Short mmCIF file of C-alpha atoms in Angstrom, two decimals:
data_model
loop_
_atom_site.label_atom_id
_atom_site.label_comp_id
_atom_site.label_asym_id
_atom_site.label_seq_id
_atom_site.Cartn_x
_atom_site.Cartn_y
_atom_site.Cartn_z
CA UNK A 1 5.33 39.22 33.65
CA UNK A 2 5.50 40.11 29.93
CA UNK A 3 8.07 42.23 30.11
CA UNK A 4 10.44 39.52 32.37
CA UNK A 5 13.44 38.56 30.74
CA UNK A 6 14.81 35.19 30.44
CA UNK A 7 18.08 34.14 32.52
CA UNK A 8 21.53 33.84 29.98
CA UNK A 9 21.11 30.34 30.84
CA UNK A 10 17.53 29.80 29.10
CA UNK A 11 17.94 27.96 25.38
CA UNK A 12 15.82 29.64 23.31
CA UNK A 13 15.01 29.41 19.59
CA UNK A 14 15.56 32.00 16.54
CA UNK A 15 12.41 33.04 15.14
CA UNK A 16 12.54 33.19 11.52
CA UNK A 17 8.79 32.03 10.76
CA UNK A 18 6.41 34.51 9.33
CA UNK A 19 2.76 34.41 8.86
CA UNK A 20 2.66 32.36 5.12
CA UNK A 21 5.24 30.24 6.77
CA UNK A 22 2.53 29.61 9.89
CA UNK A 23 -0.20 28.99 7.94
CA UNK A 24 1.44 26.88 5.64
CA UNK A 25 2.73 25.02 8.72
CA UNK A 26 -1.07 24.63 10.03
CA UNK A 27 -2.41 23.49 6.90
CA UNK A 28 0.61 20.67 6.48
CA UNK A 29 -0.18 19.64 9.67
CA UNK A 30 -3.91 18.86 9.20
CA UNK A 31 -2.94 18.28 5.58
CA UNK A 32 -5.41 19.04 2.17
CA UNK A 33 -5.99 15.78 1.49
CA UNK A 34 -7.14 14.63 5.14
CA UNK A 35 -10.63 13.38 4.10
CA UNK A 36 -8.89 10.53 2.95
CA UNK A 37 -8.27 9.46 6.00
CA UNK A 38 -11.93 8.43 7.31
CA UNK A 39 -14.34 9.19 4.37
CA UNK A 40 -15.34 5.71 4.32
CA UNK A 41 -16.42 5.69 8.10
CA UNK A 42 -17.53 9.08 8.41
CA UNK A 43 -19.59 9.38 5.16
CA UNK A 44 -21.46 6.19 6.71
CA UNK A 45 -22.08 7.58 10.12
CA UNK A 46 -23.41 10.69 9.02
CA UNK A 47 -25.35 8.82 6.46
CA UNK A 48 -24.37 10.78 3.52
CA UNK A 49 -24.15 14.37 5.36
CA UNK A 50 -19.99 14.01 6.08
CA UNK A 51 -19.81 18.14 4.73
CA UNK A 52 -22.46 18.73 7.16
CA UNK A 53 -20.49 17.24 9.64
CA UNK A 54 -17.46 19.07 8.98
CA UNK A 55 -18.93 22.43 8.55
CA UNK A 56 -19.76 21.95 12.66
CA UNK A 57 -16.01 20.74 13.03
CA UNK A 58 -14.87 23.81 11.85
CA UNK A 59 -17.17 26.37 13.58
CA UNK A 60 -15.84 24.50 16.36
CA UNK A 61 -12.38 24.49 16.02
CA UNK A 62 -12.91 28.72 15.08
CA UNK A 63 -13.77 29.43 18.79
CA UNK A 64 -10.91 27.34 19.44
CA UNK A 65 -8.27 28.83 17.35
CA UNK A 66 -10.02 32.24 18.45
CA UNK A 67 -8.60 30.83 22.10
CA UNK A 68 -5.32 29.64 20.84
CA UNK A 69 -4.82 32.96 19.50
CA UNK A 70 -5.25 35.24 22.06
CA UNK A 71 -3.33 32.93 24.32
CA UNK A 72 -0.26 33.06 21.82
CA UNK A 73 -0.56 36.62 22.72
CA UNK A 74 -0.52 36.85 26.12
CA UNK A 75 2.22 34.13 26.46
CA UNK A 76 4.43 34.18 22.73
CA UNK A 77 6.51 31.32 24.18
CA UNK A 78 6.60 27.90 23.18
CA UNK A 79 4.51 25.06 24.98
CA UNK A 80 1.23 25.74 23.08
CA UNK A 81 -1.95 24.60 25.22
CA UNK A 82 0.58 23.15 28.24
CA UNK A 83 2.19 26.83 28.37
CA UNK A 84 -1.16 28.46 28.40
CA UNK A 85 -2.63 26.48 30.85
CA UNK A 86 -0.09 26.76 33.21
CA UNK A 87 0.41 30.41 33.01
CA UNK A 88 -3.29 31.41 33.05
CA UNK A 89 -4.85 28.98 35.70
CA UNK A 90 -2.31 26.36 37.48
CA UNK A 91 0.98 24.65 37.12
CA UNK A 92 -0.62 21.51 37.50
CA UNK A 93 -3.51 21.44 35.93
CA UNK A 94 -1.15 22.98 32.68
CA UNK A 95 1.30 19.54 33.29
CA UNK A 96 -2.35 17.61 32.18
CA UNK A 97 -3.27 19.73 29.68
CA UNK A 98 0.28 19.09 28.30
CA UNK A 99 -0.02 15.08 29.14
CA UNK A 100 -3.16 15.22 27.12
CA UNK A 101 -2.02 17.18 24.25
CA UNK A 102 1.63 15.26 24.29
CA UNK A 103 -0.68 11.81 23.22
CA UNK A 104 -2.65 13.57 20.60
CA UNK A 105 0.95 15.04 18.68
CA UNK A 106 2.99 11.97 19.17
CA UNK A 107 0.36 10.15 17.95
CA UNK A 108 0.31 12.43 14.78
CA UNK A 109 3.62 11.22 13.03
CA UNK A 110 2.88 7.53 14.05
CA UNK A 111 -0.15 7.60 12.35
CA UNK A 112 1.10 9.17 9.38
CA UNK A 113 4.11 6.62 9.72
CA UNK A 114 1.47 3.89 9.62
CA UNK A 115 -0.41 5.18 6.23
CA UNK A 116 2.64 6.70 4.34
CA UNK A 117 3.90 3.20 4.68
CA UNK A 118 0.81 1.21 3.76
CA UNK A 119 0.14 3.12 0.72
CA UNK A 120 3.67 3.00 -0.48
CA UNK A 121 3.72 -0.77 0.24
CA UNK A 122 0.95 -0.97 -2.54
CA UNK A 123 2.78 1.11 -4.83
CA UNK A 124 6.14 -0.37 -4.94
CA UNK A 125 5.56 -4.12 -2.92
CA UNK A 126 8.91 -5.33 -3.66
CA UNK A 127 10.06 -2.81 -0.40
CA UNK A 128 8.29 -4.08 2.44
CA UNK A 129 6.48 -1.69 4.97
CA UNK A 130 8.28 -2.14 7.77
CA UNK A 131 11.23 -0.96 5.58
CA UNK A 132 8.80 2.22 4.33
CA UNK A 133 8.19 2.95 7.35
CA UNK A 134 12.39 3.69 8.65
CA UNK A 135 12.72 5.56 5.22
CA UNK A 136 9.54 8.17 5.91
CA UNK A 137 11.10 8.20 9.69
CA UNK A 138 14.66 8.93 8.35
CA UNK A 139 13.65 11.44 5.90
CA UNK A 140 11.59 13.30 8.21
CA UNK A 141 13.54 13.20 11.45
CA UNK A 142 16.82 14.43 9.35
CA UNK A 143 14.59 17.53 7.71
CA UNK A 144 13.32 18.59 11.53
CA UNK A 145 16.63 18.22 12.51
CA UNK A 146 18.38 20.69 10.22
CA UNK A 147 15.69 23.07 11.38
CA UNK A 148 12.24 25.04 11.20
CA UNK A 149 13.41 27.37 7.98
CA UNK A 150 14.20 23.64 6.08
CA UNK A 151 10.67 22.08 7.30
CA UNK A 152 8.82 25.41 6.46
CA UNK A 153 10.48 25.25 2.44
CA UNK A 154 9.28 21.52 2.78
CA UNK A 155 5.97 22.34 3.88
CA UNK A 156 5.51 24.74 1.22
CA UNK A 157 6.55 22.46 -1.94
CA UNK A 158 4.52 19.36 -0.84
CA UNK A 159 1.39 21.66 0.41
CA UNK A 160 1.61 22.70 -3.05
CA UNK A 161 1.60 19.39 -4.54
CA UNK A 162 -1.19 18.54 -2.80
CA UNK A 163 -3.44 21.37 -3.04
CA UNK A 164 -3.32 20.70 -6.98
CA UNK A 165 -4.03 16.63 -6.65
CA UNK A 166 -6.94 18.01 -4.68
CA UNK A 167 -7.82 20.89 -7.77
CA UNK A 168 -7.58 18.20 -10.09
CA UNK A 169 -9.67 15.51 -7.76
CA UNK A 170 -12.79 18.22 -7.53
CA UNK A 171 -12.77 18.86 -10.72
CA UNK A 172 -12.85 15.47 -11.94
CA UNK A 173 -15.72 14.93 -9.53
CA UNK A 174 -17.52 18.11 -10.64
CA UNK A 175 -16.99 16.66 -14.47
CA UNK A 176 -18.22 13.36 -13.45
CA UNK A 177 -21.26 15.09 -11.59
CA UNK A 178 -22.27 17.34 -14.58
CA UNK A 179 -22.06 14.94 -17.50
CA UNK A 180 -25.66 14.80 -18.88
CA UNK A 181 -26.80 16.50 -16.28
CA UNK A 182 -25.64 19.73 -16.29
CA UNK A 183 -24.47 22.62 -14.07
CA UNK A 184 -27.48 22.54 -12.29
CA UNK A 185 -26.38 19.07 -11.23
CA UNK A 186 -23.52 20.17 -8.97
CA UNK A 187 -26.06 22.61 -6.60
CA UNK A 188 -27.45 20.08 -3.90
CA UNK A 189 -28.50 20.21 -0.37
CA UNK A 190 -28.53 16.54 0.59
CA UNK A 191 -25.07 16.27 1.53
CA UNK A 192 -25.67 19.00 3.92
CA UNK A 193 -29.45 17.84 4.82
CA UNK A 194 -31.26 14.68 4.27
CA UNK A 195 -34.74 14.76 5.13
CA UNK A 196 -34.84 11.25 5.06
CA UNK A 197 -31.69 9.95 6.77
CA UNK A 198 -31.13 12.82 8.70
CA UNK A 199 -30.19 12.48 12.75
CA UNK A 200 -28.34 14.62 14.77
CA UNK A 201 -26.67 11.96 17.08
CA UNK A 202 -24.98 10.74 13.95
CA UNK A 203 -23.75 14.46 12.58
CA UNK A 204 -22.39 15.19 15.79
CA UNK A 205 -20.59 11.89 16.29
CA UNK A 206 -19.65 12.67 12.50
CA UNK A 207 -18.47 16.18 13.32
CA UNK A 208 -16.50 14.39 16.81
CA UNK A 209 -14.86 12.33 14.00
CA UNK A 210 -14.11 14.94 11.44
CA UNK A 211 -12.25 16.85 14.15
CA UNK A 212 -9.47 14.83 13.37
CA UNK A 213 -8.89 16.75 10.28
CA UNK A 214 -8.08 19.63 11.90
CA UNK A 215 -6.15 18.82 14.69
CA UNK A 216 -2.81 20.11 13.68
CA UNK A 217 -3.88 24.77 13.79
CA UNK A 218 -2.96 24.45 17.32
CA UNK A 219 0.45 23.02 16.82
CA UNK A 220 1.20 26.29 14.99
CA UNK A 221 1.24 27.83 18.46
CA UNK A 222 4.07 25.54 19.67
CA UNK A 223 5.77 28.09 17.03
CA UNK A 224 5.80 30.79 19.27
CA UNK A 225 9.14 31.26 19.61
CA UNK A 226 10.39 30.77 16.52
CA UNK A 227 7.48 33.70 14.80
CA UNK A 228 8.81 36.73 13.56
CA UNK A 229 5.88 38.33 15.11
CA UNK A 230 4.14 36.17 17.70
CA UNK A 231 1.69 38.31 18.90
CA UNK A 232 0.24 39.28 15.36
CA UNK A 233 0.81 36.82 13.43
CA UNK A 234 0.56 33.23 15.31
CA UNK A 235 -3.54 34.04 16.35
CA UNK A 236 -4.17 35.24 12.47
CA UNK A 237 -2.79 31.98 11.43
CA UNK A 238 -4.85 30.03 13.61
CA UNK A 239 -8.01 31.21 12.06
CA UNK A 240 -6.53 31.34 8.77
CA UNK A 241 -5.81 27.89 8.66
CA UNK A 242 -8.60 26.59 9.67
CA UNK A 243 -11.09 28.27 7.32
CA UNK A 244 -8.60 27.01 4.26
CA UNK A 245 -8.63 24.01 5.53
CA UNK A 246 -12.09 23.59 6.62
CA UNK A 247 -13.03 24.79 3.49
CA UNK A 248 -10.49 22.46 1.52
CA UNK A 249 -12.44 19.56 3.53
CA UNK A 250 -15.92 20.82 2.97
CA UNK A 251 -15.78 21.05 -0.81
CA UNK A 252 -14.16 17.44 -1.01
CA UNK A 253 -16.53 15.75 0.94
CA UNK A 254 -19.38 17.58 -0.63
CA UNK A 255 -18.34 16.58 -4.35
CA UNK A 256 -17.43 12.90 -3.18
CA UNK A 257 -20.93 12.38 -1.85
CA UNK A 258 -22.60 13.85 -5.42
CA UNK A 259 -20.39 11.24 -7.27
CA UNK A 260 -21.05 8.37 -4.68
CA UNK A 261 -24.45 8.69 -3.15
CA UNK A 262 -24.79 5.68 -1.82
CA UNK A 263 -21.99 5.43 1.03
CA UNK A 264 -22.52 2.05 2.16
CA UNK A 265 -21.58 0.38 -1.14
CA UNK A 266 -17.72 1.08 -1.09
CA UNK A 267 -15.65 -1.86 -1.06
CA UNK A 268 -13.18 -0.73 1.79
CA UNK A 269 -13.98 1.91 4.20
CA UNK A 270 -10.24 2.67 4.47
CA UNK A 271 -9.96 3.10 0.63
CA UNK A 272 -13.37 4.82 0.02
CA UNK A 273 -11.94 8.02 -1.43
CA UNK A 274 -9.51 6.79 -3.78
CA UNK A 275 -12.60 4.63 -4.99
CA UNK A 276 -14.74 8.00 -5.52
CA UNK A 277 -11.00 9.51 -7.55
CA UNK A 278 -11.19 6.43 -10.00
CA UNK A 279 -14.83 6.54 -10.49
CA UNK A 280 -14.49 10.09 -11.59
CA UNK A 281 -11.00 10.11 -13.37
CA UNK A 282 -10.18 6.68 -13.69
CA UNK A 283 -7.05 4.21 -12.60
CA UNK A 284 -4.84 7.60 -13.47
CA UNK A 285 -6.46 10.47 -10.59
CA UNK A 286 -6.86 7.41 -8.36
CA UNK A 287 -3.08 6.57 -8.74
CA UNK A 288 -2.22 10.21 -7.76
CA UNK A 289 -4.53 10.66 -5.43
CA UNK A 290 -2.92 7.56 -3.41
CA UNK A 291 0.47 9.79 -4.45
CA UNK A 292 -0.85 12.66 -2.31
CA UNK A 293 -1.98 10.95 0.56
CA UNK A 294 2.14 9.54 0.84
CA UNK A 295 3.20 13.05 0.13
CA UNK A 296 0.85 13.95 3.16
CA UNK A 297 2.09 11.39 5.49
CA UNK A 298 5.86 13.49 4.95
CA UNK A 299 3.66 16.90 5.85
CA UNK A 300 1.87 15.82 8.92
CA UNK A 301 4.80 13.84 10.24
CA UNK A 302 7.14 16.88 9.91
CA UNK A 303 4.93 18.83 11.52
CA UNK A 304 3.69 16.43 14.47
CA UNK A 305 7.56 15.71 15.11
CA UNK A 306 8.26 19.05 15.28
CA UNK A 307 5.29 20.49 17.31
CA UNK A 308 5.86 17.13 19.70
CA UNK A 309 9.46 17.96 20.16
CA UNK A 310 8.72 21.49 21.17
CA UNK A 311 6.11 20.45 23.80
CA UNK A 312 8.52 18.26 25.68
CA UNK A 313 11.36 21.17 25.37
CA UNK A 314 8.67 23.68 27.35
CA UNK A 315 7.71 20.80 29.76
CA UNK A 316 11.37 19.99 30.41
CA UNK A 317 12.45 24.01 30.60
CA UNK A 318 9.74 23.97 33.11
CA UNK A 319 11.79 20.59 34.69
CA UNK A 320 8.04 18.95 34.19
CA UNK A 321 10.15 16.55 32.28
CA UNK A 322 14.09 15.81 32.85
CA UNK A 323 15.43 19.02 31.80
CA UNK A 324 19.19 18.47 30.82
CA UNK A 325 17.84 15.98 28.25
CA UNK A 326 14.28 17.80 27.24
CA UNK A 327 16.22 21.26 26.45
CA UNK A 328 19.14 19.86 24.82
CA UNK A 329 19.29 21.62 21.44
CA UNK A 330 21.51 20.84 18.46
CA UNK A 331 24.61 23.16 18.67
CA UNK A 332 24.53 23.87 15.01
CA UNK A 333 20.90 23.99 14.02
CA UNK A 334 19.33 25.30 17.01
CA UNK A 335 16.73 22.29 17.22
CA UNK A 336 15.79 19.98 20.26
CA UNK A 337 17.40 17.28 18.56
CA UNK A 338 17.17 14.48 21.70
CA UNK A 339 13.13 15.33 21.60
CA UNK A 340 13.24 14.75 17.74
CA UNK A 341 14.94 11.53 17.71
CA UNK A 342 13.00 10.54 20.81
CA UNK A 343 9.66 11.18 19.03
CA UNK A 344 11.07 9.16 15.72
CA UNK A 345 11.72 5.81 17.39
CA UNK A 346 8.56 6.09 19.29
CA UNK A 347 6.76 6.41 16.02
CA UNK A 348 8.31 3.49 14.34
CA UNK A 349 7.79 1.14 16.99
CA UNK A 350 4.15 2.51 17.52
CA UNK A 351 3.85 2.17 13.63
CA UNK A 352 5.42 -1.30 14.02
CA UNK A 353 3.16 -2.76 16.67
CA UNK A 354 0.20 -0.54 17.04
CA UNK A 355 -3.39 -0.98 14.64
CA UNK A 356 -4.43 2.33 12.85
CA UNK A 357 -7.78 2.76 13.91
CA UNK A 358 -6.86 2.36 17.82
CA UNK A 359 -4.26 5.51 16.99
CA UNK A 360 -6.77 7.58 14.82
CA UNK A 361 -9.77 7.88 17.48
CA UNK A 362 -7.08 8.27 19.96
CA UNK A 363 -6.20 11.97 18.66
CA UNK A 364 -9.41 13.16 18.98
CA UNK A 365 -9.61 12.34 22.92
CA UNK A 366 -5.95 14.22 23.26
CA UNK A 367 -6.83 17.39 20.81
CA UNK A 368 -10.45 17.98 22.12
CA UNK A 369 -8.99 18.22 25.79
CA UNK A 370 -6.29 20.41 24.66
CA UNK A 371 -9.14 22.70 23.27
CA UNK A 372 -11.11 22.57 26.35
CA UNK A 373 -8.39 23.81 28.55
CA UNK A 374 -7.03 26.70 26.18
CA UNK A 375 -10.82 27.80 25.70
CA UNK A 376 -10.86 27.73 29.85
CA UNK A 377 -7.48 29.41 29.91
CA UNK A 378 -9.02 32.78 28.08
CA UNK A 379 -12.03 33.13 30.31
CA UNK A 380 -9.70 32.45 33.65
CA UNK A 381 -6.75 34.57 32.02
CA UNK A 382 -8.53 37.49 30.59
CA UNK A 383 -11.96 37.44 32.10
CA UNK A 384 -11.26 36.90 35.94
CA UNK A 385 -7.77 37.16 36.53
CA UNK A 386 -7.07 40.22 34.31
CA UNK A 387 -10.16 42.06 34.68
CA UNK A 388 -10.97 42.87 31.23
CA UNK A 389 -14.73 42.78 31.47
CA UNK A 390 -15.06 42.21 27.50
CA UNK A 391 -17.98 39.84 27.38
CA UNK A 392 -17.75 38.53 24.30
CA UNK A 393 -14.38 38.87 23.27
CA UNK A 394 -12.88 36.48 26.46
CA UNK A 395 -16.21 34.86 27.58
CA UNK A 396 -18.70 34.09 25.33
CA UNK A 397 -16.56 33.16 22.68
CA UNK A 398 -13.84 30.99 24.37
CA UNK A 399 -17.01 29.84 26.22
CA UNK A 400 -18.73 28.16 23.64
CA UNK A 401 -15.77 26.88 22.28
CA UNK A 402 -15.42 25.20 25.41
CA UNK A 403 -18.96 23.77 25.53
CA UNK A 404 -18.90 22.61 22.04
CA UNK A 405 -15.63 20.87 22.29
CA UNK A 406 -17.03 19.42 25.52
CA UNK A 407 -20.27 18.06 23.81
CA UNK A 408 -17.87 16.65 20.63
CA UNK A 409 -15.63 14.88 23.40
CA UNK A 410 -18.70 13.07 25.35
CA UNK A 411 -19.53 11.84 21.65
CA UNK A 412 -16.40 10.10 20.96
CA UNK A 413 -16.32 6.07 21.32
CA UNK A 414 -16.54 4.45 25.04
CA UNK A 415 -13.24 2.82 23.39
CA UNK A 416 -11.84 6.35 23.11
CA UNK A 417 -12.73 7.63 26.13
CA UNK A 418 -11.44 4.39 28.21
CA UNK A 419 -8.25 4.47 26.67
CA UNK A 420 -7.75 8.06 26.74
CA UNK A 421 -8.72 8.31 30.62
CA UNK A 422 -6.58 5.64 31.49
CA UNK A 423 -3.11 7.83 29.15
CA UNK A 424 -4.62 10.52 32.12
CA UNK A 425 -4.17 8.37 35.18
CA UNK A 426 -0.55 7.49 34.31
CA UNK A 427 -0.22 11.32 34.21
CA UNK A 428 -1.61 11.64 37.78
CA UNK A 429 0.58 9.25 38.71
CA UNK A 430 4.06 10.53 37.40
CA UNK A 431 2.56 13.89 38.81
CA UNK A 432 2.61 12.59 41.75
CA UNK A 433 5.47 11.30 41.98
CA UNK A 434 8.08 13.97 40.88
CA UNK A 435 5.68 16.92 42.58
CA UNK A 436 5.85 14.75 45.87
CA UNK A 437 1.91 15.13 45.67
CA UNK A 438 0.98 18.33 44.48
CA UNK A 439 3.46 19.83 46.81
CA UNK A 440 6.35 21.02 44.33
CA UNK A 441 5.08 23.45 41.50
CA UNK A 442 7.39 23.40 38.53
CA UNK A 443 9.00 26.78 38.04
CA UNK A 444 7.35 29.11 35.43
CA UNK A 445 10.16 30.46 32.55
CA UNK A 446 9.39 34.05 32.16
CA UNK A 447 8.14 35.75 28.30
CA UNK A 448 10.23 36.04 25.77
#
């Protein structure tokens, strides 16, 4: 099958993306300053023991990216965790993996719609944030439109920016830690392990929570096609990614909770991180800190557009989803533009309409399935259907990423789960419909 060629009639992308580029592109997407986003909640579920909790996130999310990776490999196409499953176990079941995944990355840019704008509401007031909210849009939608090599140069510039408002954030903290205190002062094992508060119901629901952080290493195999080197590089990137930017989370969380101890005494849970920046560098780090969580919202959204956009292009290649108007690609620049400027006004109405919290615990539900069936993929793909009787490599491993993103998805809210099962059964129901039952398979596009 690998070495199938695709009909002259097959739009295809130009692959110009090497490894830095990936990575870069995986890290944007979860972004460096992502704590932000639920310290306040998650500091106060864990009781104090958030790094804890996202230490387990990210031995998690390994197996999975181990998963993605060798997945990208077998299949270096586009489509990410709908392709996979697809290809390596059933049309149909890949059509749900890709209806569950599709909620988790259009929900990305709305989200990011919804806090760009709110911050930069309380920065400039006199522009309202409904108005905030079509600029970020417009800005983002034109940059994805002109094309992957313009959103990688992006990517790179603002991941910079905020990579050094994080530098200067930790070091702030680690100031704020060590004065009168010491060195010694910054050396602690309470934010991983409380004797006194400690329960592991709470980490794990933590860890369930701080998976939102990191969804955003799997988009970087919706990339496939557009990777220099697919098969190399798009699996080291996955794993790449999410050790920086596990590690990025880690080491915020763990100086946050030395500065602020007590993490049920912030005024706003929403706000509880810029609260810990001006407590350790004042009105000024606090001010930039809010600067690099806007700059973040242009990252993630750019990304989430982007990796959204390419999902419905597989799906409709695969005439999953109308294909004249999926696959339509933008003469000049080579990008799905009808997918692009689909995805934008969904986010601004969503953004308009929808309340934040809803959206957040809503990506977890889509990106945790997503991991299950790409971990399941391997071990069908490799394992059973290919014979390669390498325990460890495409059973064990894939296999407890499968069971540990299982036991993080059972911990999520009922609220969660009851929303997100009911996004499923509207899937079973347009599946039904255009496969008259399960009867008609969409066709499978061959490899690149």
């Amino acid at each position: 099958m690998n070495n199938a060629q695709h009909t002259p009639s097959a739009p295809q992308f130009k692959r110009v993306l090497k490894l830095k580029d990936l990575v870069i592109y995986g890290i944007a997407f979860m972004t460096p300053i992502a704590p932000a986003y639920i310290y306040g909640y998650a500091s106060q579920l864990t009781k104090g023991m958030l790094p804890l909790a996202y230490l387990i996130a990210m031995l998690a999310m390994l197996f999975s990216a181990y998963s993605y990776g060798r997945m990208a490999a077998a299949f270096p196409v586009s489509g990410s965790t709908y392709t996979y499953t697809q290809r390596a176990i059933n049309p149909h079941l890949g059509f749900f993996a890709g209806w569950a995944m599709f909620m988790d990355y259009v929900l990305v840019p709305l989200i990011v719609f919804m806090i760009g704008a709110s911050y930069a509401n309380v920065l400039v007031p006199s522009v309202p944030y409904w108005a905030w909210v079509l600029i970020i849009a417009g800005v983002i939608t034109t940059i994805n439109i002109l094309g992957m090599q313009m959103a990688a140069k992006t990517n790179q510039i603002l991941v910079l920016f905020m990579g050094i408002v994080v530098a200067i954030f930790v070091i702030f903290c680690m100031k704020a830690i060590t004065a009168g205190e010491g060195a010694s002062a910054l050396v602690s094992i309470t934010p991983f392990f409380n004797s006194e508060t400690f329960a592991l119901s709470a980490v794990v629901s933590g860890a369930a929570i701080a998976c939102f952080s990191f969804l955003g290493f799997d988009s970087i195999t919706t990339l496939s096609e557009e990777a220099v080197n697919p098969k190399d590089d798009i699996w080291k990137a996955a794993i790449l990614s999410c050790l920086i930017g596990g590690g990025i989370f880690i080491v915020q969380a763990y100086v946050a909770q030395l500065v602020w101890p007590d993490v049920n005494s912030f005024q706003s849970d929403d706000t509880a991180l810029f609260e810990v920046a001006e407590a350790a560098g004042g009105a000024l780090v606090a001010t930039l800190f809010t600067v690099a969580v806007i700059v973040s919202t242009f990252t993630a959204g750019l990304t989430g557009q982007a990796s959204a956009s390419r999902l419905m292009f597989s799906m409709g290649r695969d005439e999953v989803l109308p294909k004249k108007f999926f696959t339509h690609l933008h003469p000049k620049y080579n990008t799905p533009m009808y997918n692009i400027l689909l995805m934008c006004s969904i986010s601004i109405v969503g953004a308009l309409v929808l309340p934040m919290n809803l959206v957040a615990e809503l990506m977890n539900f889509g990106g945790l399935s997503g991991f299950m069936f790409v971990n399941l993929s391997v071990i069908v793909y490799y394992y059973f259907r290919k014979k390669e009787k390498k325990l460890v490599r495409y059973l064990v491993i894939p296999g407890l990423g499968f069971l540990i993103c299982f036991y993080l998805f059972i911990n999520l809210s009922a609220l969660t789960l009851k929303v997100g099962f009911s996004w499923m059964a509207l899937g079973v129901i347009y599946a039904l419909i255009t496969t008259k039952g399960f009867k008609k398979k969409p066709p499978i596009l061959t490899d690149l």
